Coordinates of C-alpha atoms in Angstrom, one line a residue:
M1 CA 67.7 61.1 2.4
G2 CA 65.9 64.5 1.8
R3 CA 65.4 67.0 4.6
T4 CA 62.3 68.4 6.3
F5 CA 61.5 72.2 6.4
V6 CA 62.9 72.6 9.8
E7 CA 66.1 70.6 9.0
K8 CA 66.7 72.9 6.1
I9 CA 66.0 76.2 7.8
L10 CA 68.1 75.2 10.9
G11 CA 70.8 73.5 8.8
A12 CA 71.0 70.3 10.8
P13 CA 69.4 66.9 11.1
T14 CA 66.6 66.0 13.6
G15 CA 67.8 65.9 17.2
S16 CA 70.7 68.3 16.8
I17 CA 71.2 71.3 19.0
V18 CA 72.1 74.4 17.0
F19 CA 72.6 78.1 17.8
K20 CA 71.0 80.6 15.5
S21 CA 70.4 84.4 15.4
P22 CA 66.7 84.9 14.8
D23 CA 65.6 87.4 12.1
L24 CA 62.8 88.8 14.3
I25 CA 62.3 88.8 18.1
L26 CA 58.7 89.5 19.1
T27 CA 57.6 90.8 22.5
H28 CA 54.4 92.5 23.7
D29 CA 53.2 93.9 27.1
N30 CA 55.7 91.6 28.7
T31 CA 58.4 93.8 27.3
A32 CA 58.2 95.7 30.6
S33 CA 59.2 92.6 32.5
I34 CA 61.8 91.5 29.9
R35 CA 63.5 94.9 30.1
K36 CA 64.1 94.3 33.8
T37 CA 65.5 90.8 33.2
F38 CA 67.7 92.2 30.4
E39 CA 69.1 94.8 32.9
K40 CA 69.7 92.0 35.5
M41 CA 71.8 90.3 32.9
G42 CA 73.9 93.4 32.6
G43 CA 72.2 94.5 29.4
K44 CA 72.3 98.2 28.3
K45 CA 71.9 98.2 24.6
V46 CA 70.1 95.5 22.6
F47 CA 72.2 93.7 20.0
D48 CA 70.2 94.8 17.0
P49 CA 67.1 97.1 17.5
G50 CA 66.1 96.5 13.8
R51 CA 65.2 92.8 14.7
L52 CA 62.9 93.6 17.6
V53 CA 59.2 93.8 17.2
V54 CA 57.3 95.3 20.2
V55 CA 53.5 95.4 20.4
L56 CA 51.3 96.6 23.3
D57 CA 48.2 94.4 23.0
H58 CA 47.6 92.0 25.9
N59 CA 46.2 94.5 28.3
S60 CA 45.3 97.3 25.9
P61 CA 44.0 99.9 26.6
P62 CA 45.3 99.5 30.2
T63 CA 42.8 98.4 32.8
N64 CA 44.7 100.1 35.7
S65 CA 47.4 102.6 36.4
K66 CA 50.1 100.0 37.0
V67 CA 49.6 98.6 33.5
A68 CA 49.5 102.1 32.0
T69 CA 52.8 102.9 33.8
D70 CA 54.4 99.7 32.5
H71 CA 53.2 100.6 28.9
E72 CA 54.8 104.0 29.3
A73 CA 58.0 102.4 30.4
V74 CA 58.0 100.2 27.3
R75 CA 57.5 103.3 25.1
Q76 CA 60.5 105.0 26.7
F77 CA 62.6 101.8 26.3
V78 CA 61.6 101.6 22.6
K79 CA 62.8 105.2 22.1
E80 CA 66.0 104.7 24.0
Q81 CA 66.9 101.6 22.1
G82 CA 65.9 102.9 18.6
I83 CA 63.3 100.2 18.0
S84 CA 61.4 101.1 14.8
K85 CA 59.1 98.1 14.7
F86 CA 56.9 99.3 17.6
H87 CA 53.1 99.1 17.6
D88 CA 51.2 101.0 20.3
E89 CA 47.9 100.3 22.0
G90 CA 45.1 99.6 19.6
E91 CA 47.2 98.9 16.5
G92 CA 46.5 95.3 16.8
I93 CA 47.3 91.9 18.3
C94 CA 51.0 91.0 17.9
H95 CA 50.4 87.8 15.8
Q96 CA 48.3 89.7 13.3
L97 CA 50.8 92.5 13.1
M98 CA 53.6 90.0 12.4
A99 CA 52.0 89.8 9.0
L100 CA 53.6 93.2 8.3
H101 CA 57.1 91.9 9.1
A102 CA 57.3 88.1 8.4
K103 CA 58.9 87.0 5.2
P104 CA 59.4 83.4 3.8
G105 CA 62.5 81.7 5.1
M106 CA 62.8 83.8 8.3
I107 CA 63.5 82.5 11.8
I108 CA 61.1 84.2 14.2
V109 CA 61.0 83.8 18.0
G110 CA 58.5 85.5 20.3
S111 CA 57.7 85.7 24.0
D112 CA 54.2 84.3 23.4
S113 CA 53.2 80.7 22.6
H114 CA 51.2 81.8 19.6
T115 CA 54.2 83.1 17.8
C116 CA 53.8 80.0 15.6
T117 CA 51.0 81.9 13.7
A118 CA 53.6 83.3 11.4
G119 CA 54.3 79.9 10.0
A120 CA 51.5 80.8 7.6
F121 CA 54.1 82.9 5.9
N122 CA 56.6 80.0 5.4
T123 CA 58.7 81.0 8.4
L124 CA 60.1 79.0 11.3
A125 CA 58.1 80.8 14.1
V126 CA 58.7 79.6 17.6
G127 CA 57.4 80.6 21.0
I128 CA 59.9 81.2 23.8
D129 CA 59.8 82.7 27.3
R130 CA 60.5 86.1 28.6
T131 CA 63.9 85.3 30.1
E132 CA 65.1 83.8 26.9
A133 CA 63.9 86.9 25.0
A134 CA 66.0 89.1 27.3
G135 CA 69.0 86.8 26.6
I136 CA 68.5 87.2 22.8
W137 CA 68.2 90.9 23.1
L138 CA 71.7 90.8 24.8
R139 CA 73.5 88.1 22.9
G140 CA 71.7 88.0 19.5
E141 CA 71.3 84.2 19.4
T142 CA 69.6 81.3 21.1
W143 CA 69.6 77.5 20.9
F144 CA 67.2 75.3 19.0
R145 CA 66.7 71.6 19.1
V146 CA 65.9 70.4 15.6
P147 CA 62.5 68.7 16.1
E148 CA 60.9 65.7 14.5
T149 CA 58.3 66.6 11.9
L150 CA 54.6 65.7 11.6
K151 CA 53.4 65.7 8.0
I152 CA 49.7 66.5 7.5
V153 CA 48.5 65.9 4.0
L154 CA 45.2 67.7 3.2
H155 CA 43.0 66.5 0.3
G156 CA 39.9 68.1 -1.3
R157 CA 38.1 71.2 0.0
L158 CA 36.2 72.1 3.1
P159 CA 32.4 71.8 2.7
K160 CA 30.0 74.8 3.0
G161 CA 29.7 75.8 6.6
V162 CA 33.0 74.2 7.6
F163 CA 36.0 76.4 8.2
A164 CA 39.7 76.4 9.0
K165 CA 38.9 76.5 12.7
D166 CA 37.0 73.3 12.4
L167 CA 40.0 71.7 10.7
I168 CA 42.5 72.6 13.4
L169 CA 40.1 71.5 16.2
W170 CA 39.6 68.3 14.3
I171 CA 43.4 67.7 14.3
A172 CA 43.5 68.5 18.0
G173 CA 40.8 65.8 18.6
M174 CA 42.7 63.3 16.4
I175 CA 46.1 63.6 18.0
S176 CA 45.5 65.3 21.4
S177 CA 46.8 68.4 22.9
S178 CA 50.2 66.8 23.3
G179 CA 50.1 64.8 20.1
A180 CA 52.7 67.0 18.4
N181 CA 54.8 67.8 21.4
Y182 CA 58.1 69.4 20.4
M183 CA 57.4 68.7 16.8
S184 CA 57.3 70.7 13.6
I185 CA 54.1 70.4 11.6
E186 CA 54.2 70.7 7.8
F187 CA 51.0 71.0 5.8
H188 CA 51.0 69.3 2.4
G189 CA 48.6 68.1 -0.3
D190 CA 46.2 69.6 -2.9
G191 CA 43.9 70.8 -0.1
V192 CA 46.5 73.3 1.0
K193 CA 45.9 75.5 -2.0
T194 CA 42.2 75.9 -1.0
L195 CA 43.2 77.6 2.2
S196 CA 43.6 81.3 2.3
I197 CA 46.4 83.1 4.2
S198 CA 43.7 83.9 6.9
D199 CA 42.9 80.2 7.1
R200 CA 46.6 79.3 7.4
M201 CA 47.1 81.8 10.2
T202 CA 44.2 80.3 12.1
I203 CA 45.6 76.8 11.7
A204 CA 49.2 77.7 12.4
N205 CA 48.1 79.7 15.5
M206 CA 46.8 76.7 17.2
A207 CA 49.9 74.5 16.7
S208 CA 50.9 75.5 20.2
E209 CA 47.7 73.8 21.5
L210 CA 49.0 70.6 20.1
G211 CA 52.3 71.0 21.9
A212 CA 54.1 71.7 18.6
K213 CA 57.2 73.8 18.2
N214 CA 55.9 75.3 15.0
A215 CA 53.6 74.8 12.1
V216 CA 54.4 75.8 8.5
F217 CA 52.8 76.1 5.1
P218 CA 54.6 76.0 1.7
P219 CA 55.8 79.0 -0.3
D220 CA 53.1 78.4 -2.9
E221 CA 50.9 80.5 -5.3
V222 CA 48.6 81.5 -2.4
L223 CA 51.5 83.0 -0.5
A224 CA 52.9 84.6 -3.7
D225 CA 49.6 86.3 -4.4
Y226 CA 49.5 87.6 -0.8
Y227 CA 52.9 89.3 -1.3
G228 CA 52.1 90.3 -4.9
V229 CA 55.0 88.4 -6.4
N230 CA 55.7 85.3 -8.5
V231 CA 56.3 82.1 -6.6
D232 CA 60.0 82.0 -7.7
E233 CA 60.5 85.4 -6.0
L234 CA 59.4 84.2 -2.6
N235 CA 62.8 82.7 -1.7
G236 CA 61.0 80.3 0.6
V237 CA 62.0 77.1 2.2
W238 CA 60.3 73.7 1.8
A239 CA 60.8 70.1 2.5
D240 CA 62.3 67.7 0.0
P241 CA 59.9 65.1 -1.5
D242 CA 61.9 62.2 0.1
A243 CA 62.2 63.8 3.6
N244 CA 61.8 61.6 6.6
Y245 CA 58.8 62.1 8.9
A246 CA 58.0 60.9 12.4
R247 CA 54.4 60.6 11.4
V248 CA 52.2 61.2 8.4
I249 CA 48.5 62.0 8.7
E250 CA 46.1 62.3 5.8
I251 CA 42.8 64.2 6.0
N252 CA 40.1 64.4 3.5
L253 CA 38.7 67.9 3.9
D254 CA 35.4 67.0 2.1
E255 CA 34.6 64.7 5.0
L256 CA 34.8 67.3 7.8
Y257 CA 31.9 68.8 9.6
P258 CA 31.5 71.6 12.2
V259 CA 33.0 70.7 15.6
V260 CA 33.6 72.4 19.0
A261 CA 36.1 71.9 21.7
A262 CA 34.0 71.3 24.8
P263 CA 35.1 72.4 28.3
H264 CA 37.8 72.4 29.6
H265 CA 40.4 71.2 27.1
V266 CA 41.2 72.0 23.5
D267 CA 41.2 68.3 22.5
N268 CA 37.8 67.5 24.1
I269 CA 36.3 67.6 20.6
R270 CA 32.6 67.0 19.8
A271 CA 30.7 67.3 16.6
V272 CA 28.4 70.4 16.8
R273 CA 25.5 68.0 16.3
E274 CA 26.5 66.2 19.5
V275 CA 26.0 69.3 21.6
L276 CA 23.1 71.0 19.7
G277 CA 20.8 73.0 22.0
T278 CA 23.4 73.7 24.6
K279 CA 22.4 77.1 26.0
V280 CA 24.8 80.0 25.2
D281 CA 25.2 83.1 27.4
E282 CA 28.1 84.7 25.6
A283 CA 29.7 84.5 22.2
F284 CA 33.2 85.8 21.5
V285 CA 34.4 86.4 17.9
G286 CA 37.9 87.7 17.5
T287 CA 41.4 87.2 18.9
C288 CA 44.7 86.3 17.1
T289 CA 43.0 83.0 16.0
N290 CA 39.9 84.4 14.3
G291 CA 39.8 88.2 14.4
R292 CA 40.6 88.7 10.7
Y293 CA 38.4 90.6 8.2
D294 CA 36.8 87.4 6.8
D295 CA 36.0 86.2 10.3
L296 CA 34.2 89.4 11.1
K297 CA 32.3 89.3 7.8
I298 CA 31.1 85.8 8.4
A299 CA 29.7 86.8 11.7
A300 CA 28.2 90.0 10.3
D301 CA 26.5 88.2 7.4
I302 CA 24.8 85.8 9.8
L303 CA 23.6 88.7 12.0
T304 CA 22.5 91.1 9.2
N305 CA 19.1 92.6 10.0
K306 CA 18.7 90.3 13.0
Q307 CA 18.9 90.8 16.7
L308 CA 20.6 88.8 19.4
P309 CA 18.1 87.3 21.8
D310 CA 17.6 88.6 25.3
G311 CA 20.2 87.2 27.7
V312 CA 22.8 86.5 25.0
H313 CA 25.9 88.7 25.0
M314 CA 28.4 89.0 22.2
I315 CA 31.9 90.4 22.2
V316 CA 33.9 91.1 19.0
T317 CA 37.6 92.1 18.8
P318 CA 39.1 92.7 15.4
A319 CA 42.7 91.5 15.2
S320 CA 44.1 94.9 14.1
R321 CA 43.1 98.5 13.6
E322 CA 43.5 98.0 9.9
I323 CA 41.0 95.2 9.9
Y324 CA 38.7 97.3 12.2
L325 CA 38.8 100.2 9.8
K326 CA 38.1 98.1 6.7
A327 CA 35.2 96.5 8.6
V328 CA 33.9 99.9 9.4
T329 CA 34.2 101.1 5.8
D330 CA 32.4 98.0 4.5
G331 CA 29.5 98.2 7.0
I332 CA 30.5 95.1 8.8
I333 CA 30.8 96.8 12.2
A334 CA 27.5 98.5 11.7
K335 CA 25.8 95.1 11.2
L336 CA 27.4 93.7 14.3
L337 CA 26.5 96.7 16.5
S338 CA 23.0 96.8 15.1
A339 CA 22.5 93.1 16.1
G340 CA 23.5 93.9 19.6
A341 CA 27.2 92.9 19.7
N342 CA 29.9 94.9 21.6
V343 CA 32.9 95.7 19.4
L344 CA 36.1 96.3 21.4
T345 CA 39.5 97.7 20.5
A346 CA 41.9 95.3 18.8
S347 CA 43.5 93.5 21.8
C348 CA 44.0 90.2 23.6
G349 CA 42.1 91.3 26.7
P350 CA 38.9 89.1 26.6
C351 CA 40.8 86.0 25.5
L352 CA 42.9 85.7 28.7
G353 CA 40.7 87.7 31.0
T354 CA 42.7 90.9 31.4
G355 CA 40.1 93.2 29.8
Q356 CA 36.4 93.5 29.1
G357 CA 34.1 90.6 28.3
I358 CA 34.7 88.5 31.4
P359 CA 31.8 86.0 31.7
A360 CA 29.6 85.7 34.8
D361 CA 29.5 82.7 37.1
G362 CA 27.6 79.8 35.5
W363 CA 27.8 81.2 32.0
T364 CA 28.5 79.2 28.9
V365 CA 30.7 80.9 26.3
I366 CA 31.2 80.0 22.7
S367 CA 34.5 81.5 21.6
T368 CA 36.7 81.6 18.5
A369 CA 39.8 81.9 20.7
N370 CA 42.4 79.1 21.0
R371 CA 42.0 78.0 24.6
N372 CA 39.2 76.9 26.9
F373 CA 41.0 76.0 30.0
L374 CA 39.1 76.3 33.3
G375 CA 39.5 79.9 34.3
R376 CA 40.3 81.2 30.8
M377 CA 38.6 84.5 30.1
G378 CA 38.9 85.4 33.7
N379 CA 36.3 83.3 35.5
K380 CA 36.8 79.7 36.6
N381 CA 33.1 79.4 37.2
A382 CA 32.3 79.7 33.5
R383 CA 32.7 77.1 30.8
I384 CA 34.0 77.8 27.3
F385 CA 33.4 76.0 24.0
L386 CA 35.7 76.8 21.1
A387 CA 34.3 77.0 17.6
S388 CA 34.5 78.7 14.2
P389 CA 33.2 82.3 13.8
A390 CA 30.2 80.9 11.9
T391 CA 29.3 78.4 14.6
A392 CA 29.8 81.1 17.3
A393 CA 27.7 83.8 15.6
Y394 CA 24.9 81.4 14.6
S395 CA 24.8 80.0 18.1
A396 CA 24.6 83.5 19.5
L397 CA 21.7 84.3 17.2
R398 CA 19.9 81.1 18.2
G399 CA 20.8 81.3 21.9
E400 CA 22.1 77.8 21.8
I401 CA 24.8 75.8 20.0
S402 CA 23.7 75.5 16.4
D403 CA 25.0 74.0 13.1
P404 CA 26.0 76.8 10.7
R405 CA 25.5 74.5 7.7
E406 CA 21.8 75.3 8.1
I407 CA 22.4 78.7 6.6
F408 CA 25.6 78.1 4.5
D409 CA 24.5 75.0 2.7
P410 CA 21.1 75.0 0.9
D411 CA 21.4 71.3 0.3
F412 CA 22.2 70.5 4.0
Q413 CA 20.6 67.4 5.3
P414 CA 21.0 66.8 9.1
K415 CA 22.9 63.6 10.0
D416 CA 23.7 61.8 13.3
E417 CA 27.4 62.9 13.4
K418 CA 29.7 61.9 16.2
F419 CA 33.3 62.9 16.4
P420 CA 35.3 59.7 15.8
Y421 CA 38.1 60.3 18.3
R422 CA 38.1 60.6 22.1
Q423 CA 41.1 61.9 23.9
K424 CA 41.5 61.0 27.6
Q425 CA 40.7 64.1 29.7
S426 CA 42.3 64.9 33.0
E427 CA 40.4 63.2 35.9
T428 CA 41.4 65.9 38.4
I429 CA 40.8 69.5 37.5
T430 CA 40.9 71.1 41.0
I431 CA 42.0 69.8 44.4
P432 CA 39.9 70.7 47.4
E433 CA 41.4 72.8 50.2
G434 CA 41.2 70.0 52.7
E435 CA 43.3 67.6 50.6
L436 CA 47.0 68.0 51.0
R437 CA 48.9 66.4 48.2
R438 CA 52.4 66.9 49.8
I439 CA 53.7 63.7 51.5
N440 CA 57.4 63.3 52.4
G441 CA 58.3 66.4 50.4
V442 CA 56.6 65.1 47.2
W443 CA 53.6 66.7 45.6
N444 CA 51.5 63.9 44.1
Y445 CA 49.8 65.1 41.0
K446 CA 50.4 61.8 39.0
D447 CA 46.7 61.6 38.2
V448 CA 46.6 65.1 36.7
D449 CA 47.1 65.5 33.0
N450 CA 47.2 68.8 31.1
L451 CA 47.9 71.0 34.1
N452 CA 47.9 74.4 32.3
T453 CA 49.6 77.7 32.9
D454 CA 46.3 79.4 33.6
Q455 CA 45.7 77.1 36.6
M456 CA 49.4 77.5 37.7
F457 CA 49.2 81.3 37.6
A458 CA 46.0 83.2 36.6
G459 CA 46.1 85.0 33.3
N460 CA 44.5 88.1 34.7
L461 CA 47.5 88.5 37.0
T462 CA 50.1 88.3 34.3
Y463 CA 50.5 92.0 33.9
Q464 CA 49.8 92.9 37.5
I465 CA 52.7 90.9 38.7
L466 CA 55.9 90.9 36.6
S467 CA 57.7 87.6 36.0
S468 CA 60.8 89.4 37.3
D469 CA 59.3 89.6 40.8
P470 CA 59.4 86.0 42.1
E471 CA 58.4 86.9 45.7
A472 CA 55.1 88.4 44.4
I473 CA 54.4 85.3 42.3
V474 CA 54.7 82.6 45.0
P475 CA 51.4 83.3 46.9
H476 CA 49.5 82.8 43.6
L477 CA 51.2 79.7 42.4
F478 CA 48.8 76.9 41.5
A479 CA 45.9 78.9 43.0
G480 CA 43.5 77.8 40.3
F481 CA 44.4 74.2 40.8
D482 CA 45.6 73.4 44.4
P483 CA 45.0 76.1 47.0
N484 CA 47.3 74.3 49.4
F485 CA 50.4 74.4 47.2
S486 CA 51.7 78.0 47.8
K487 CA 51.1 77.8 51.5
N488 CA 53.0 74.4 52.0
A489 CA 55.6 74.1 49.3
Q490 CA 59.2 74.0 50.6
K491 CA 62.7 74.1 49.3
G492 CA 63.8 70.7 48.1
D493 CA 60.3 69.5 47.3
I494 CA 59.7 67.3 44.3
I495 CA 56.6 67.5 42.0
I496 CA 55.3 64.3 40.3
A497 CA 52.7 64.9 37.6
G498 CA 51.0 63.3 34.5
R499 CA 51.2 64.1 30.8
N500 CA 51.4 67.5 29.1
F501 CA 52.5 69.4 32.2
G502 CA 52.6 73.1 31.7
T503 CA 50.4 73.2 28.6
G504 CA 49.1 76.6 27.5
S505 CA 50.7 80.0 27.2
S506 CA 54.4 80.9 27.4
R507 CA 53.7 82.5 30.8
E508 CA 56.9 82.0 32.7
H509 CA 55.6 83.0 36.1
P510 CA 55.0 79.4 37.3
A511 CA 58.6 78.4 36.4
V512 CA 60.0 81.5 38.1
G513 CA 58.0 80.9 41.2
L514 CA 58.8 77.2 41.5
A515 CA 62.5 77.9 41.0
Y516 CA 62.4 80.6 43.6
I517 CA 60.8 78.3 46.2
G518 CA 63.6 75.8 45.4
I519 CA 61.6 72.9 44.0
K520 CA 64.3 70.3 43.4
A521 CA 62.8 68.6 40.3
V522 CA 59.5 68.1 38.5
I523 CA 59.1 64.5 37.2
V524 CA 56.4 64.1 34.6
K525 CA 55.0 61.7 31.9
S526 CA 55.4 64.5 29.3
V527 CA 55.9 68.3 29.3
N528 CA 54.8 71.2 27.2
R529 CA 57.8 72.4 25.0
I530 CA 57.7 76.0 26.1
F531 CA 57.3 75.2 29.8
F532 CA 60.3 72.8 29.6
R533 CA 62.3 75.6 28.0
S534 CA 61.1 78.2 30.5
S535 CA 61.9 75.9 33.4
T536 CA 65.4 75.2 32.2
N537 CA 66.0 78.9 31.8
Q538 CA 65.0 79.4 35.4
G539 CA 67.2 76.6 36.7
L540 CA 64.2 74.3 37.4
P541 CA 64.9 70.7 36.3
I542 CA 62.1 68.9 34.4
I543 CA 62.5 65.2 34.0
V544 CA 60.3 63.3 31.6
H545 CA 60.0 59.7 32.8
P546 CA 56.6 58.0 32.5
E547 CA 57.7 54.8 34.1
A548 CA 58.9 56.6 37.2
V549 CA 55.7 58.5 37.5
E550 CA 53.6 55.3 37.2
A551 CA 55.8 53.6 39.8
Y552 CA 55.3 56.3 42.4
Q553 CA 52.9 55.5 45.2
P554 CA 51.8 58.1 47.8
G555 CA 54.3 58.1 50.7
D556 CA 57.2 56.9 48.7
K557 CA 60.5 58.7 49.3
V558 CA 61.7 60.3 46.1
D559 CA 65.2 61.7 45.2
V560 CA 67.1 62.6 42.1
D561 CA 70.8 62.4 41.3
F562 CA 71.3 64.7 38.4
E563 CA 75.0 63.9 37.8
A564 CA 74.3 60.1 37.7
G565 CA 71.0 60.5 35.8
K566 CA 69.1 58.5 38.4
I567 CA 65.6 58.8 40.0
Y568 CA 65.0 56.9 43.3
I569 CA 61.4 56.1 44.1
G570 CA 60.9 53.9 47.2
D571 CA 63.2 50.9 46.5
K572 CA 63.2 51.4 42.8
T573 CA 65.8 53.2 40.6
F574 CA 65.1 54.7 37.2
D575 CA 67.8 56.0 34.8
F576 CA 67.3 59.2 32.7
Q577 CA 69.4 60.9 30.1
P578 CA 71.0 64.0 31.5
L579 CA 70.6 67.3 29.6
P580 CA 73.3 68.4 27.1
D581 CA 76.3 70.1 28.7
K582 CA 75.2 73.7 27.8
L583 CA 71.8 73.2 29.4
Q584 CA 73.3 71.6 32.5
E585 CA 75.5 74.7 32.8
L586 CA 72.3 76.8 32.9
L587 CA 70.8 74.6 35.7
K588 CA 74.0 74.6 37.8
A589 CA 74.2 78.4 37.4
G590 CA 70.7 78.8 38.7
G591 CA 69.2 79.8 35.4
L592 CA 69.9 81.9 32.3
V593 CA 70.2 85.2 34.0
K594 CA 73.0 84.1 36.3
W595 CA 74.6 82.0 33.6
I596 CA 74.8 85.0 31.2
K597 CA 76.2 87.2 34.0
S598 CA 78.8 84.6 34.7
Q599 CA 79.9 84.7 31.1
S600 CA 80.5 88.4 31.0

């Protein structure tokens, strides 16, 4: 039997646990927090400064003196450690800048969920949490579970007015935001060669929104042209023709049309024509997903010699300074500014709500970013649609969600399109203050799917409160979801929740806070891969057991015997597979920091 990409690059069959030393370890503004965790582990000198990539981009330029001081501490750390791959404020967003360092066949890890963007360059690129990044700085290796693989076969070519962003949103709507949980995604088929490196970065970037470990494209002629070499010089890695896949999906690109992700989930997909006329208050073009040169050019071409209507605001963030400069030289920035757009420094700020561009209460935003959770972009009283740069720019120009094929395709004939898949959306988004979900030491969230890290700990606090400061985290835990939680949670409590628990960013604050409180266990129908990893590293047990969650009724007593692998709910008992020995050691030690210290 042949091997998949990930089986080849990790050198083991699906399901195996292997230890590897990554080629590159990416961190960003969270380096300030990671450094403190590294020192708590007893670290003084990183194992190999040549493998570290450090970028200041998430709250850049700083929005207050604390962030500015943290940035300066990162600069000093970089100098002390001799880290040469350092990119200061304004150079760009870390996932765009990885294009300067990623090479086919590399193993890359990063303390950000969108590290998977580098899969466009035929790498295994995986998001991890901050604590794990600190451990790799110290020890030089980490563990990987070799995942099952989802094979997506692309045929044909995208029609005029339909873009890579439409494709990845289409896939999210097909399989759901947890449809590739802990999987590797491979892209195959004749349609792949029609996708540029920019397209591939957009698609790979959003693999994390599907719950995937990584996404990867082949080392083909398109990639060879990008590097300016012949294909046989790429030294890439690719799957065997007879590799075994958990699932195979075939997509005919010719049949796709523009879509959006409607509030408040990335898999809440609608055809653009289903939401035509929805009033738009703000458009956002940029981010690590769609801030490349061709994205800016698409928006500028739509807005050339035109003016945004009164009441419509537009934010543009190039993905890097290099892209920004080229767009200036080619007149693209002038066209955007002349139309009334605001062009900001290359940074992540507007995307997660740590910088400029925060929408007002009641606003509807159409964004080219990768997430539209409630509270994303810094205001839980706004709603966000995700779309391609063409759809975002044209909708801004019209003041309402509009179909870009009207300007891209001279032969376009409107049709009554309806996106053919409907994913179940969470029935509960927020819990009112008067409703206490804690009964007999159990927090009952079994009716809540897709509880995301923005609701667990607000993105705009991420760089105000370091993940190495658990006491400061606790008062803000679940504030965007259940205002009663932080005031009432107690040591020994158990959380029961639905599917895709902890979806979203690699923000480890929620896991740090829950572990600090002393939550005994979290029992869920399914869990986001990075959140599971982060919780394990903090000594917080996550148990995936859909049957146990379904069996729970409010008021039932719940307990867990980790040694025996048993969950007790009322008068029922459920068995679960205990974690591998190494991971059980982490939990017993109280997390990765304490475990590493115990090894020294």
